[in-house]
Amino acid sequence: MSAGPHAAARETGPYEPVFVGATLERLREILSRYPVKQAALLPALWLVQQARGWISDRNMAEVGEVLGLTPAYVKGVVTFYTMYHQHPVGKHFVQVCTTSPCNVCGAENVVKAFLEHTRCGELGATSPDGNWTVVEVECLGACGFATPVLIDDDFVDGVTVEMVPELVKKYR
Ligand code: FES
């Protein structure tokens, strides 16, 4: 049986803490803006994702230790928000809305075009060159602009199959 695209979501070897050096400085700066350190959970998780590209169980344990929260609590938050990656992803993360209104306008074909042109092959998998991961998401709040796509932090509306090769070239 195939292990699937997320099989690498476990770190092995000695753990390298995230909150050292410049990342620790950044965390301290963030903590100074909150009345209690636990309230800084979301930005602390962002720092981890920026530093490592995804958030492993061991990263969650470190965040919990630093903020005085249990690993289970941290995991509950990470798993609640789809913006946090629980497995390694490509350099560029593509999110395509495939909820019904976009789907009737051709979103499935836009997804297929991204999977083909990025060479990801399947949803959630990372392309062989490590550059891309493509996922489907629920409504992005731009139902009148099908098909809306998020490429990293960039919102692109009205994406058609024909536009996909150019977009992939632009971000390569
Ligand atoms: S259904 Fe696609 S943005 Fe709302």
Short mmCIF file of N, CA and C and ligand atoms in Angstrom, two decimals:
data_model
loop_
_atom_site.label_atom_id
_atom_site.label_comp_id
_atom_site.label_asym_id
_atom_site.label_seq_id
_atom_site.Cartn_x
_atom_site.Cartn_y
_atom_site.Cartn_z
N MET A 1 0.84 -1.20 0.00
CA MET A 1 0.00 0.00 0.00
C MET A 1 0.88 1.25 0.00
N SER A 2 0.52 2.24 -0.82
CA SER A 2 1.29 3.48 -0.87
C SER A 2 1.16 4.25 0.43
N ALA A 3 2.25 4.89 0.85
CA ALA A 3 2.21 5.67 2.09
C ALA A 3 1.59 7.05 1.86
N GLY A 4 1.40 7.45 0.59
CA GLY A 4 0.74 8.73 0.30
C GLY A 4 1.71 9.88 0.35
N PRO A 5 1.23 11.07 -0.10
CA PRO A 5 2.12 12.22 -0.24
C PRO A 5 2.59 12.80 1.08
N HIS A 6 1.97 12.44 2.19
CA HIS A 6 2.35 13.06 3.45
C HIS A 6 3.17 12.14 4.34
N ALA A 7 3.74 11.11 3.73
CA ALA A 7 4.43 10.11 4.53
C ALA A 7 5.64 10.68 5.26
N ALA A 8 6.22 11.78 4.76
CA ALA A 8 7.44 12.30 5.36
C ALA A 8 7.18 13.21 6.54
N ALA A 9 5.94 13.21 7.07
CA ALA A 9 5.58 14.18 8.10
C ALA A 9 6.11 13.84 9.48
N ARG A 10 7.16 13.05 9.55
CA ARG A 10 7.77 12.78 10.83
C ARG A 10 9.24 13.14 10.77
N GLU A 11 9.70 13.89 11.77
CA GLU A 11 11.11 14.24 11.80
C GLU A 11 11.86 13.12 12.50
N THR A 12 13.06 12.88 12.06
CA THR A 12 13.90 11.92 12.77
C THR A 12 15.22 12.61 13.11
N GLY A 13 16.00 11.98 13.94
CA GLY A 13 17.29 12.56 14.30
C GLY A 13 17.16 13.57 15.43
N PRO A 14 18.28 14.15 15.83
CA PRO A 14 18.26 15.09 16.95
C PRO A 14 17.40 16.30 16.64
N TYR A 15 16.71 16.78 17.64
CA TYR A 15 15.82 17.93 17.42
C TYR A 15 16.60 19.23 17.47
N GLU A 16 16.35 20.06 16.46
CA GLU A 16 16.95 21.40 16.41
C GLU A 16 15.88 22.40 16.81
N PRO A 17 16.01 23.05 17.97
CA PRO A 17 14.97 24.01 18.37
C PRO A 17 14.79 25.12 17.35
N VAL A 18 13.55 25.58 17.22
CA VAL A 18 13.25 26.68 16.28
C VAL A 18 13.59 28.03 16.92
N PHE A 19 13.28 28.13 18.22
CA PHE A 19 13.40 29.44 18.86
C PHE A 19 14.81 29.67 19.40
N VAL A 20 15.69 29.97 18.46
CA VAL A 20 17.06 30.37 18.77
C VAL A 20 17.39 31.55 17.86
N GLY A 21 18.42 32.28 18.22
CA GLY A 21 18.91 33.36 17.36
C GLY A 21 17.82 34.36 16.97
N ALA A 22 17.77 34.67 15.67
CA ALA A 22 16.85 35.71 15.18
C ALA A 22 15.39 35.32 15.40
N THR A 23 15.08 34.02 15.31
CA THR A 23 13.68 33.59 15.51
C THR A 23 13.27 33.79 16.97
N LEU A 24 14.19 33.55 17.88
CA LEU A 24 13.90 33.78 19.30
C LEU A 24 13.70 35.27 19.56
N GLU A 25 14.54 36.08 18.94
CA GLU A 25 14.39 37.53 19.07
C GLU A 25 13.01 37.98 18.60
N ARG A 26 12.62 37.45 17.46
CA ARG A 26 11.31 37.79 16.87
C ARG A 26 10.19 37.37 17.81
N LEU A 27 10.32 36.19 18.40
CA LEU A 27 9.30 35.71 19.34
C LEU A 27 9.22 36.64 20.55
N ARG A 28 10.38 37.04 21.06
CA ARG A 28 10.39 37.94 22.23
C ARG A 28 9.68 39.24 21.91
N GLU A 29 9.93 39.73 20.70
CA GLU A 29 9.29 40.98 20.28
C GLU A 29 7.76 40.79 20.22
N ILE A 30 7.32 39.65 19.69
CA ILE A 30 5.87 39.37 19.60
C ILE A 30 5.28 39.24 21.01
N LEU A 31 5.99 38.52 21.88
CA LEU A 31 5.47 38.30 23.24
C LEU A 31 5.29 39.62 23.99
N SER A 32 6.12 40.61 23.66
CA SER A 32 6.03 41.89 24.37
C SER A 32 4.71 42.60 24.07
N ARG A 33 4.00 42.17 23.02
CA ARG A 33 2.75 42.83 22.64
C ARG A 33 1.52 42.17 23.26
N TYR A 34 1.72 41.07 23.96
CA TYR A 34 0.57 40.33 24.50
C TYR A 34 0.59 40.35 26.03
N PRO A 35 -0.60 40.40 26.64
CA PRO A 35 -0.65 40.43 28.10
C PRO A 35 -0.17 39.13 28.73
N VAL A 36 -0.46 38.00 28.07
CA VAL A 36 0.04 36.70 28.57
C VAL A 36 0.64 35.95 27.38
N LYS A 37 1.67 35.16 27.66
CA LYS A 37 2.40 34.55 26.54
C LYS A 37 1.55 33.54 25.76
N GLN A 38 0.59 32.92 26.43
CA GLN A 38 -0.25 31.93 25.74
C GLN A 38 -1.01 32.55 24.58
N ALA A 39 -1.31 33.85 24.68
CA ALA A 39 -2.08 34.54 23.63
C ALA A 39 -1.31 34.68 22.33
N ALA A 40 0.00 34.43 22.39
CA ALA A 40 0.83 34.59 21.19
C ALA A 40 0.96 33.29 20.41
N LEU A 41 0.07 32.34 20.66
CA LEU A 41 0.20 31.03 20.01
C LEU A 41 0.18 31.12 18.48
N LEU A 42 -0.78 31.84 17.91
CA LEU A 42 -0.88 31.87 16.45
C LEU A 42 0.37 32.47 15.80
N PRO A 43 0.82 33.66 16.23
CA PRO A 43 2.05 34.18 15.61
C PRO A 43 3.28 33.32 15.89
N ALA A 44 3.32 32.65 17.05
CA ALA A 44 4.46 31.76 17.33
C ALA A 44 4.48 30.61 16.33
N LEU A 45 3.30 30.09 16.02
CA LEU A 45 3.22 29.00 15.03
C LEU A 45 3.63 29.49 13.64
N TRP A 46 3.28 30.74 13.32
CA TRP A 46 3.72 31.32 12.04
C TRP A 46 5.23 31.36 11.96
N LEU A 47 5.85 31.74 13.08
CA LEU A 47 7.32 31.80 13.09
C LEU A 47 7.91 30.43 12.79
N VAL A 48 7.31 29.39 13.38
CA VAL A 48 7.80 28.03 13.13
C VAL A 48 7.65 27.71 11.65
N GLN A 49 6.49 28.02 11.10
CA GLN A 49 6.24 27.67 9.69
C GLN A 49 7.18 28.45 8.76
N GLN A 50 7.43 29.71 9.11
CA GLN A 50 8.36 30.49 8.28
C GLN A 50 9.78 29.90 8.36
N ALA A 51 10.14 29.44 9.54
CA ALA A 51 11.51 28.92 9.72
C ALA A 51 11.70 27.54 9.13
N ARG A 52 10.67 26.69 9.24
CA ARG A 52 10.84 25.28 8.85
C ARG A 52 10.00 24.87 7.64
N GLY A 53 9.04 25.70 7.26
CA GLY A 53 8.19 25.36 6.11
C GLY A 53 6.96 24.57 6.50
N TRP A 54 6.99 23.96 7.67
CA TRP A 54 5.84 23.20 8.19
C TRP A 54 6.01 23.06 9.69
N ILE A 55 5.00 22.46 10.36
CA ILE A 55 5.03 22.38 11.82
C ILE A 55 4.92 20.92 12.24
N SER A 56 6.00 20.38 12.74
CA SER A 56 6.02 18.96 13.14
C SER A 56 5.50 18.81 14.57
N ASP A 57 5.26 17.58 14.98
CA ASP A 57 4.84 17.32 16.37
C ASP A 57 5.88 17.85 17.35
N ARG A 58 7.16 17.69 16.99
CA ARG A 58 8.19 18.15 17.91
C ARG A 58 8.24 19.67 17.97
N ASN A 59 7.94 20.33 16.85
CA ASN A 59 7.84 21.80 16.87
C ASN A 59 6.69 22.22 17.78
N MET A 60 5.57 21.48 17.69
CA MET A 60 4.41 21.82 18.53
C MET A 60 4.76 21.68 20.01
N ALA A 61 5.53 20.65 20.33
CA ALA A 61 5.95 20.45 21.73
C ALA A 61 6.82 21.62 22.18
N GLU A 62 7.71 22.07 21.28
CA GLU A 62 8.58 23.21 21.63
C GLU A 62 7.75 24.48 21.86
N VAL A 63 6.79 24.72 20.97
CA VAL A 63 5.93 25.90 21.12
C VAL A 63 5.19 25.82 22.46
N GLY A 64 4.68 24.62 22.77
CA GLY A 64 3.95 24.44 24.03
C GLY A 64 4.82 24.74 25.23
N GLU A 65 6.07 24.26 25.15
CA GLU A 65 6.99 24.48 26.26
C GLU A 65 7.29 25.97 26.45
N VAL A 66 7.53 26.64 25.33
CA VAL A 66 7.89 28.06 25.39
C VAL A 66 6.71 28.91 25.89
N LEU A 67 5.49 28.53 25.49
CA LEU A 67 4.32 29.36 25.82
C LEU A 67 3.54 28.85 27.04
N GLY A 68 3.98 27.75 27.62
CA GLY A 68 3.26 27.23 28.79
C GLY A 68 1.92 26.60 28.42
N LEU A 69 1.91 25.89 27.29
CA LEU A 69 0.69 25.20 26.84
C LEU A 69 1.02 23.73 26.64
N THR A 70 0.02 22.86 26.73
CA THR A 70 0.30 21.44 26.51
C THR A 70 0.46 21.19 25.00
N PRO A 71 1.26 20.18 24.62
CA PRO A 71 1.39 19.84 23.20
C PRO A 71 0.03 19.54 22.58
N ALA A 72 -0.88 18.93 23.34
CA ALA A 72 -2.21 18.59 22.81
C ALA A 72 -3.00 19.85 22.47
N TYR A 73 -2.87 20.87 23.31
CA TYR A 73 -3.57 22.13 23.05
C TYR A 73 -3.02 22.76 21.76
N VAL A 74 -1.68 22.77 21.65
CA VAL A 74 -1.06 23.36 20.46
C VAL A 74 -1.49 22.59 19.21
N LYS A 75 -1.50 21.27 19.32
CA LYS A 75 -1.89 20.46 18.16
C LYS A 75 -3.35 20.73 17.77
N GLY A 76 -4.19 20.92 18.77
CA GLY A 76 -5.60 21.22 18.51
C GLY A 76 -5.75 22.48 17.66
N VAL A 77 -4.91 23.48 17.95
CA VAL A 77 -4.96 24.74 17.20
C VAL A 77 -4.38 24.54 15.79
N VAL A 78 -3.25 23.84 15.71
CA VAL A 78 -2.61 23.62 14.41
C VAL A 78 -3.55 22.85 13.48
N THR A 79 -4.23 21.86 14.01
CA THR A 79 -5.10 21.05 13.16
C THR A 79 -6.41 21.77 12.82
N PHE A 80 -6.76 22.79 13.60
CA PHE A 80 -7.99 23.53 13.33
C PHE A 80 -7.83 24.43 12.11
N TYR A 81 -6.67 25.06 11.98
CA TYR A 81 -6.45 26.03 10.91
C TYR A 81 -5.73 25.38 9.72
N THR A 82 -6.36 25.45 8.54
CA THR A 82 -5.75 24.81 7.37
C THR A 82 -4.49 25.54 6.90
N MET A 83 -4.27 26.77 7.37
CA MET A 83 -3.09 27.52 6.91
C MET A 83 -1.80 26.99 7.51
N TYR A 84 -1.90 26.19 8.56
CA TYR A 84 -0.69 25.60 9.12
C TYR A 84 -0.44 24.24 8.47
N HIS A 85 0.79 24.05 8.01
CA HIS A 85 1.14 22.79 7.34
C HIS A 85 1.65 21.78 8.35
N GLN A 86 1.03 20.60 8.33
CA GLN A 86 1.48 19.55 9.25
C GLN A 86 2.40 18.54 8.55
N HIS A 87 2.84 18.87 7.38
CA HIS A 87 3.76 18.02 6.63
C HIS A 87 4.56 18.94 5.71
N PRO A 88 5.70 18.50 5.23
CA PRO A 88 6.49 19.37 4.35
C PRO A 88 5.72 19.70 3.08
N VAL A 89 5.87 20.92 2.61
CA VAL A 89 5.22 21.34 1.36
C VAL A 89 6.27 21.96 0.45
N GLY A 90 5.90 22.18 -0.81
CA GLY A 90 6.82 22.79 -1.76
C GLY A 90 7.08 24.25 -1.44
N LYS A 91 8.05 24.83 -2.16
CA LYS A 91 8.41 26.24 -1.95
C LYS A 91 7.20 27.14 -2.19
N HIS A 92 6.37 26.77 -3.16
CA HIS A 92 5.14 27.51 -3.43
C HIS A 92 3.93 26.64 -3.11
N PHE A 93 3.00 27.23 -2.37
CA PHE A 93 1.82 26.49 -1.92
C PHE A 93 0.60 27.06 -2.63
N VAL A 94 -0.03 26.23 -3.46
CA VAL A 94 -1.15 26.68 -4.30
C VAL A 94 -2.46 26.14 -3.74
N GLN A 95 -3.41 27.06 -3.49
CA GLN A 95 -4.71 26.65 -2.96
C GLN A 95 -5.79 27.07 -3.97
N VAL A 96 -6.52 26.09 -4.46
CA VAL A 96 -7.55 26.36 -5.47
C VAL A 96 -8.92 26.10 -4.85
N CYS A 97 -9.82 27.07 -4.96
CA CYS A 97 -11.18 26.86 -4.46
C CYS A 97 -11.93 25.91 -5.40
N THR A 98 -12.45 24.84 -4.80
CA THR A 98 -13.25 23.91 -5.61
C THR A 98 -14.65 23.72 -5.02
N THR A 99 -15.08 24.68 -4.22
CA THR A 99 -16.46 24.62 -3.71
C THR A 99 -17.42 24.86 -4.89
N SER A 100 -18.66 24.38 -4.73
CA SER A 100 -19.61 24.29 -5.86
C SER A 100 -19.65 25.48 -6.82
N PRO A 101 -19.81 26.73 -6.35
CA PRO A 101 -19.91 27.83 -7.32
C PRO A 101 -18.69 27.93 -8.22
N CYS A 102 -17.51 27.68 -7.68
CA CYS A 102 -16.29 27.72 -8.51
C CYS A 102 -16.19 26.45 -9.35
N ASN A 103 -16.65 25.36 -8.78
CA ASN A 103 -16.56 24.10 -9.51
C ASN A 103 -17.39 24.12 -10.79
N VAL A 104 -18.58 24.72 -10.72
CA VAL A 104 -19.40 24.76 -11.94
C VAL A 104 -18.78 25.68 -13.00
N CYS A 105 -17.85 26.53 -12.56
CA CYS A 105 -17.15 27.41 -13.51
C CYS A 105 -15.82 26.81 -13.97
N GLY A 106 -15.55 25.57 -13.60
CA GLY A 106 -14.35 24.91 -14.14
C GLY A 106 -13.17 24.77 -13.19
N ALA A 107 -13.39 24.94 -11.88
CA ALA A 107 -12.27 24.86 -10.93
C ALA A 107 -11.54 23.53 -10.98
N GLU A 108 -12.27 22.44 -11.19
CA GLU A 108 -11.61 21.12 -11.23
C GLU A 108 -10.57 21.08 -12.34
N ASN A 109 -10.88 21.70 -13.47
CA ASN A 109 -9.92 21.71 -14.58
C ASN A 109 -8.71 22.59 -14.27
N VAL A 110 -8.96 23.66 -13.51
CA VAL A 110 -7.84 24.52 -13.09
C VAL A 110 -6.91 23.71 -12.17
N VAL A 111 -7.50 22.94 -11.26
CA VAL A 111 -6.69 22.09 -10.38
C VAL A 111 -5.86 21.12 -11.21
N LYS A 112 -6.51 20.46 -12.16
CA LYS A 112 -5.79 19.49 -13.01
C LYS A 112 -4.63 20.17 -13.74
N ALA A 113 -4.89 21.38 -14.24
CA ALA A 113 -3.83 22.10 -14.97
C ALA A 113 -2.65 22.41 -14.04
N PHE A 114 -2.93 22.81 -12.80
CA PHE A 114 -1.84 23.08 -11.85
C PHE A 114 -1.08 21.80 -11.54
N LEU A 115 -1.80 20.71 -11.33
CA LEU A 115 -1.13 19.44 -11.01
C LEU A 115 -0.22 19.02 -12.17
N GLU A 116 -0.68 19.28 -13.40
CA GLU A 116 0.11 18.90 -14.56
C GLU A 116 1.32 19.81 -14.75
N HIS A 117 1.09 21.12 -14.73
CA HIS A 117 2.18 22.05 -15.04
C HIS A 117 3.21 22.19 -13.91
N THR A 118 2.79 21.93 -12.67
CA THR A 118 3.77 21.94 -11.57
C THR A 118 4.44 20.58 -11.45
N ARG A 119 3.88 19.57 -12.10
CA ARG A 119 4.35 18.19 -12.04
C ARG A 119 4.18 17.58 -10.65
N CYS A 120 3.18 18.11 -9.92
CA CYS A 120 2.88 17.54 -8.60
C CYS A 120 2.23 16.16 -8.74
N GLY A 121 1.42 16.01 -9.78
CA GLY A 121 0.79 14.70 -10.01
C GLY A 121 -0.46 14.48 -9.20
N GLU A 122 -0.39 14.69 -7.89
CA GLU A 122 -1.60 14.49 -7.07
C GLU A 122 -1.71 15.57 -6.01
N LEU A 123 -2.92 15.77 -5.54
CA LEU A 123 -3.20 16.81 -4.54
C LEU A 123 -2.41 16.54 -3.27
N GLY A 124 -1.81 17.58 -2.72
CA GLY A 124 -1.09 17.46 -1.46
C GLY A 124 0.33 16.95 -1.60
N ALA A 125 0.68 16.45 -2.78
CA ALA A 125 2.05 15.96 -2.99
C ALA A 125 2.96 17.12 -3.37
N THR A 126 4.25 16.96 -3.14
CA THR A 126 5.21 17.99 -3.53
C THR A 126 5.87 17.57 -4.84
N SER A 127 6.05 18.55 -5.72
CA SER A 127 6.62 18.26 -7.04
C SER A 127 8.05 17.74 -6.89
N PRO A 128 8.54 16.96 -7.86
CA PRO A 128 9.89 16.39 -7.76
C PRO A 128 10.98 17.45 -7.55
N ASP A 129 10.78 18.66 -8.08
CA ASP A 129 11.80 19.70 -7.88
C ASP A 129 11.64 20.43 -6.54
N GLY A 130 10.66 20.02 -5.75
CA GLY A 130 10.46 20.63 -4.42
C GLY A 130 9.83 22.00 -4.46
N ASN A 131 9.40 22.44 -5.63
CA ASN A 131 8.90 23.82 -5.76
C ASN A 131 7.41 23.99 -5.48
N TRP A 132 6.63 22.92 -5.60
CA TRP A 132 5.19 23.12 -5.60
C TRP A 132 4.43 22.10 -4.76
N THR A 133 3.36 22.57 -4.13
CA THR A 133 2.33 21.70 -3.56
C THR A 133 1.00 22.34 -3.92
N VAL A 134 0.06 21.53 -4.41
CA VAL A 134 -1.25 22.05 -4.82
C VAL A 134 -2.33 21.37 -3.98
N VAL A 135 -3.23 22.17 -3.42
CA VAL A 135 -4.35 21.60 -2.67
C VAL A 135 -5.66 22.27 -3.10
N GLU A 136 -6.75 21.56 -2.83
CA GLU A 136 -8.08 22.15 -3.01
C GLU A 136 -8.51 22.74 -1.67
N VAL A 137 -9.21 23.86 -1.71
CA VAL A 137 -9.72 24.44 -0.47
C VAL A 137 -11.19 24.82 -0.65
N GLU A 138 -11.82 25.06 0.49
CA GLU A 138 -13.21 25.52 0.47
C GLU A 138 -13.23 27.01 0.13
N CYS A 139 -14.43 27.52 -0.08
CA CYS A 139 -14.68 28.90 -0.51
C CYS A 139 -13.64 29.92 0.01
N LEU A 140 -13.05 30.64 -0.93
CA LEU A 140 -12.06 31.67 -0.58
C LEU A 140 -12.72 33.05 -0.48
N GLY A 141 -14.05 33.06 -0.54
CA GLY A 141 -14.77 34.33 -0.39
C GLY A 141 -14.73 35.19 -1.64
N ALA A 142 -14.50 34.58 -2.79
CA ALA A 142 -14.46 35.33 -4.05
C ALA A 142 -15.27 34.59 -5.10
N CYS A 143 -16.48 34.18 -4.70
CA CYS A 143 -17.30 33.30 -5.55
C CYS A 143 -17.65 33.93 -6.89
N GLY A 144 -17.64 35.25 -6.97
CA GLY A 144 -17.96 35.92 -8.24
C GLY A 144 -16.76 36.01 -9.17
N PHE A 145 -15.62 35.47 -8.73
CA PHE A 145 -14.38 35.62 -9.52
C PHE A 145 -13.73 34.27 -9.76
N ALA A 146 -14.54 33.29 -10.14
CA ALA A 146 -14.02 31.95 -10.35
C ALA A 146 -12.99 31.95 -11.48
N THR A 147 -11.94 31.22 -11.38
CA THR A 147 -11.61 30.42 -10.19
C THR A 147 -10.56 31.16 -9.36
N PRO A 148 -10.82 31.43 -8.10
CA PRO A 148 -9.81 32.09 -7.28
C PRO A 148 -8.76 31.11 -6.79
N VAL A 149 -7.52 31.59 -6.79
CA VAL A 149 -6.38 30.75 -6.39
C VAL A 149 -5.47 31.57 -5.48
N LEU A 150 -4.98 30.94 -4.42
CA LEU A 150 -3.95 31.55 -3.58
C LEU A 150 -2.63 30.87 -3.92
N ILE A 151 -1.65 31.68 -4.33
CA ILE A 151 -0.31 31.15 -4.54
C ILE A 151 0.56 31.81 -3.48
N ASP A 152 0.95 31.02 -2.50
CA ASP A 152 1.59 31.56 -1.29
C ASP A 152 0.64 32.59 -0.68
N ASP A 153 1.07 33.86 -0.57
CA ASP A 153 0.17 34.87 0.01
C ASP A 153 -0.50 35.71 -1.06
N ASP A 154 -0.32 35.36 -2.33
CA ASP A 154 -0.89 36.16 -3.43
C ASP A 154 -2.25 35.60 -3.85
N PHE A 155 -3.23 36.49 -3.90
CA PHE A 155 -4.56 36.09 -4.34
C PHE A 155 -4.69 36.40 -5.84
N VAL A 156 -5.07 35.38 -6.63
CA VAL A 156 -5.25 35.58 -8.07
C VAL A 156 -6.67 35.15 -8.42
N ASP A 157 -7.47 36.06 -8.97
CA ASP A 157 -8.85 35.66 -9.29
C ASP A 157 -9.01 35.42 -10.78
N GLY A 158 -10.13 34.81 -11.13
CA GLY A 158 -10.45 34.56 -12.53
C GLY A 158 -9.45 33.65 -13.23
N VAL A 159 -8.88 32.70 -12.50
CA VAL A 159 -7.87 31.83 -13.12
C VAL A 159 -8.56 30.81 -14.03
N THR A 160 -8.04 30.71 -15.24
CA THR A 160 -8.54 29.72 -16.20
C THR A 160 -7.44 28.70 -16.48
N VAL A 161 -7.82 27.61 -17.11
CA VAL A 161 -6.85 26.58 -17.49
C VAL A 161 -5.73 27.20 -18.33
N GLU A 162 -6.12 28.11 -19.21
CA GLU A 162 -5.15 28.73 -20.13
C GLU A 162 -4.12 29.59 -19.38
N MET A 163 -4.51 30.14 -18.21
CA MET A 163 -3.59 31.01 -17.47
C MET A 163 -2.56 30.23 -16.65
N VAL A 164 -2.82 28.97 -16.40
CA VAL A 164 -1.99 28.21 -15.46
C VAL A 164 -0.51 28.11 -15.89
N PRO A 165 -0.20 27.79 -17.16
CA PRO A 165 1.23 27.68 -17.52
C PRO A 165 2.00 28.97 -17.22
N GLU A 166 1.40 30.13 -17.52
CA GLU A 166 2.08 31.41 -17.27
C GLU A 166 2.29 31.64 -15.78
N LEU A 167 1.26 31.32 -14.98
CA LEU A 167 1.39 31.51 -13.53
C LEU A 167 2.50 30.64 -12.97
N VAL A 168 2.55 29.39 -13.43
CA VAL A 168 3.60 28.48 -12.93
C VAL A 168 4.98 29.00 -13.34
N LYS A 169 5.08 29.53 -14.55
CA LYS A 169 6.36 30.08 -15.01
C LYS A 169 6.76 31.29 -14.15
N LYS A 170 5.79 32.13 -13.86
CA LYS A 170 6.05 33.34 -13.09
C LYS A 170 6.62 33.04 -11.70
N TYR A 171 6.11 32.00 -11.05
CA TYR A 171 6.54 31.71 -9.68
C TYR A 171 7.70 30.73 -9.60
N ARG A 172 8.10 30.18 -10.71
CA ARG A 172 9.10 29.11 -10.68
C ARG A 172 10.42 29.55 -10.03
S1 FES B 1 -17.06 29.11 -3.90
FE1 FES B 1 -15.09 29.55 -4.70
S2 FES B 1 -14.62 31.43 -3.77
FE2 FES B 1 -16.55 30.97 -2.97
#
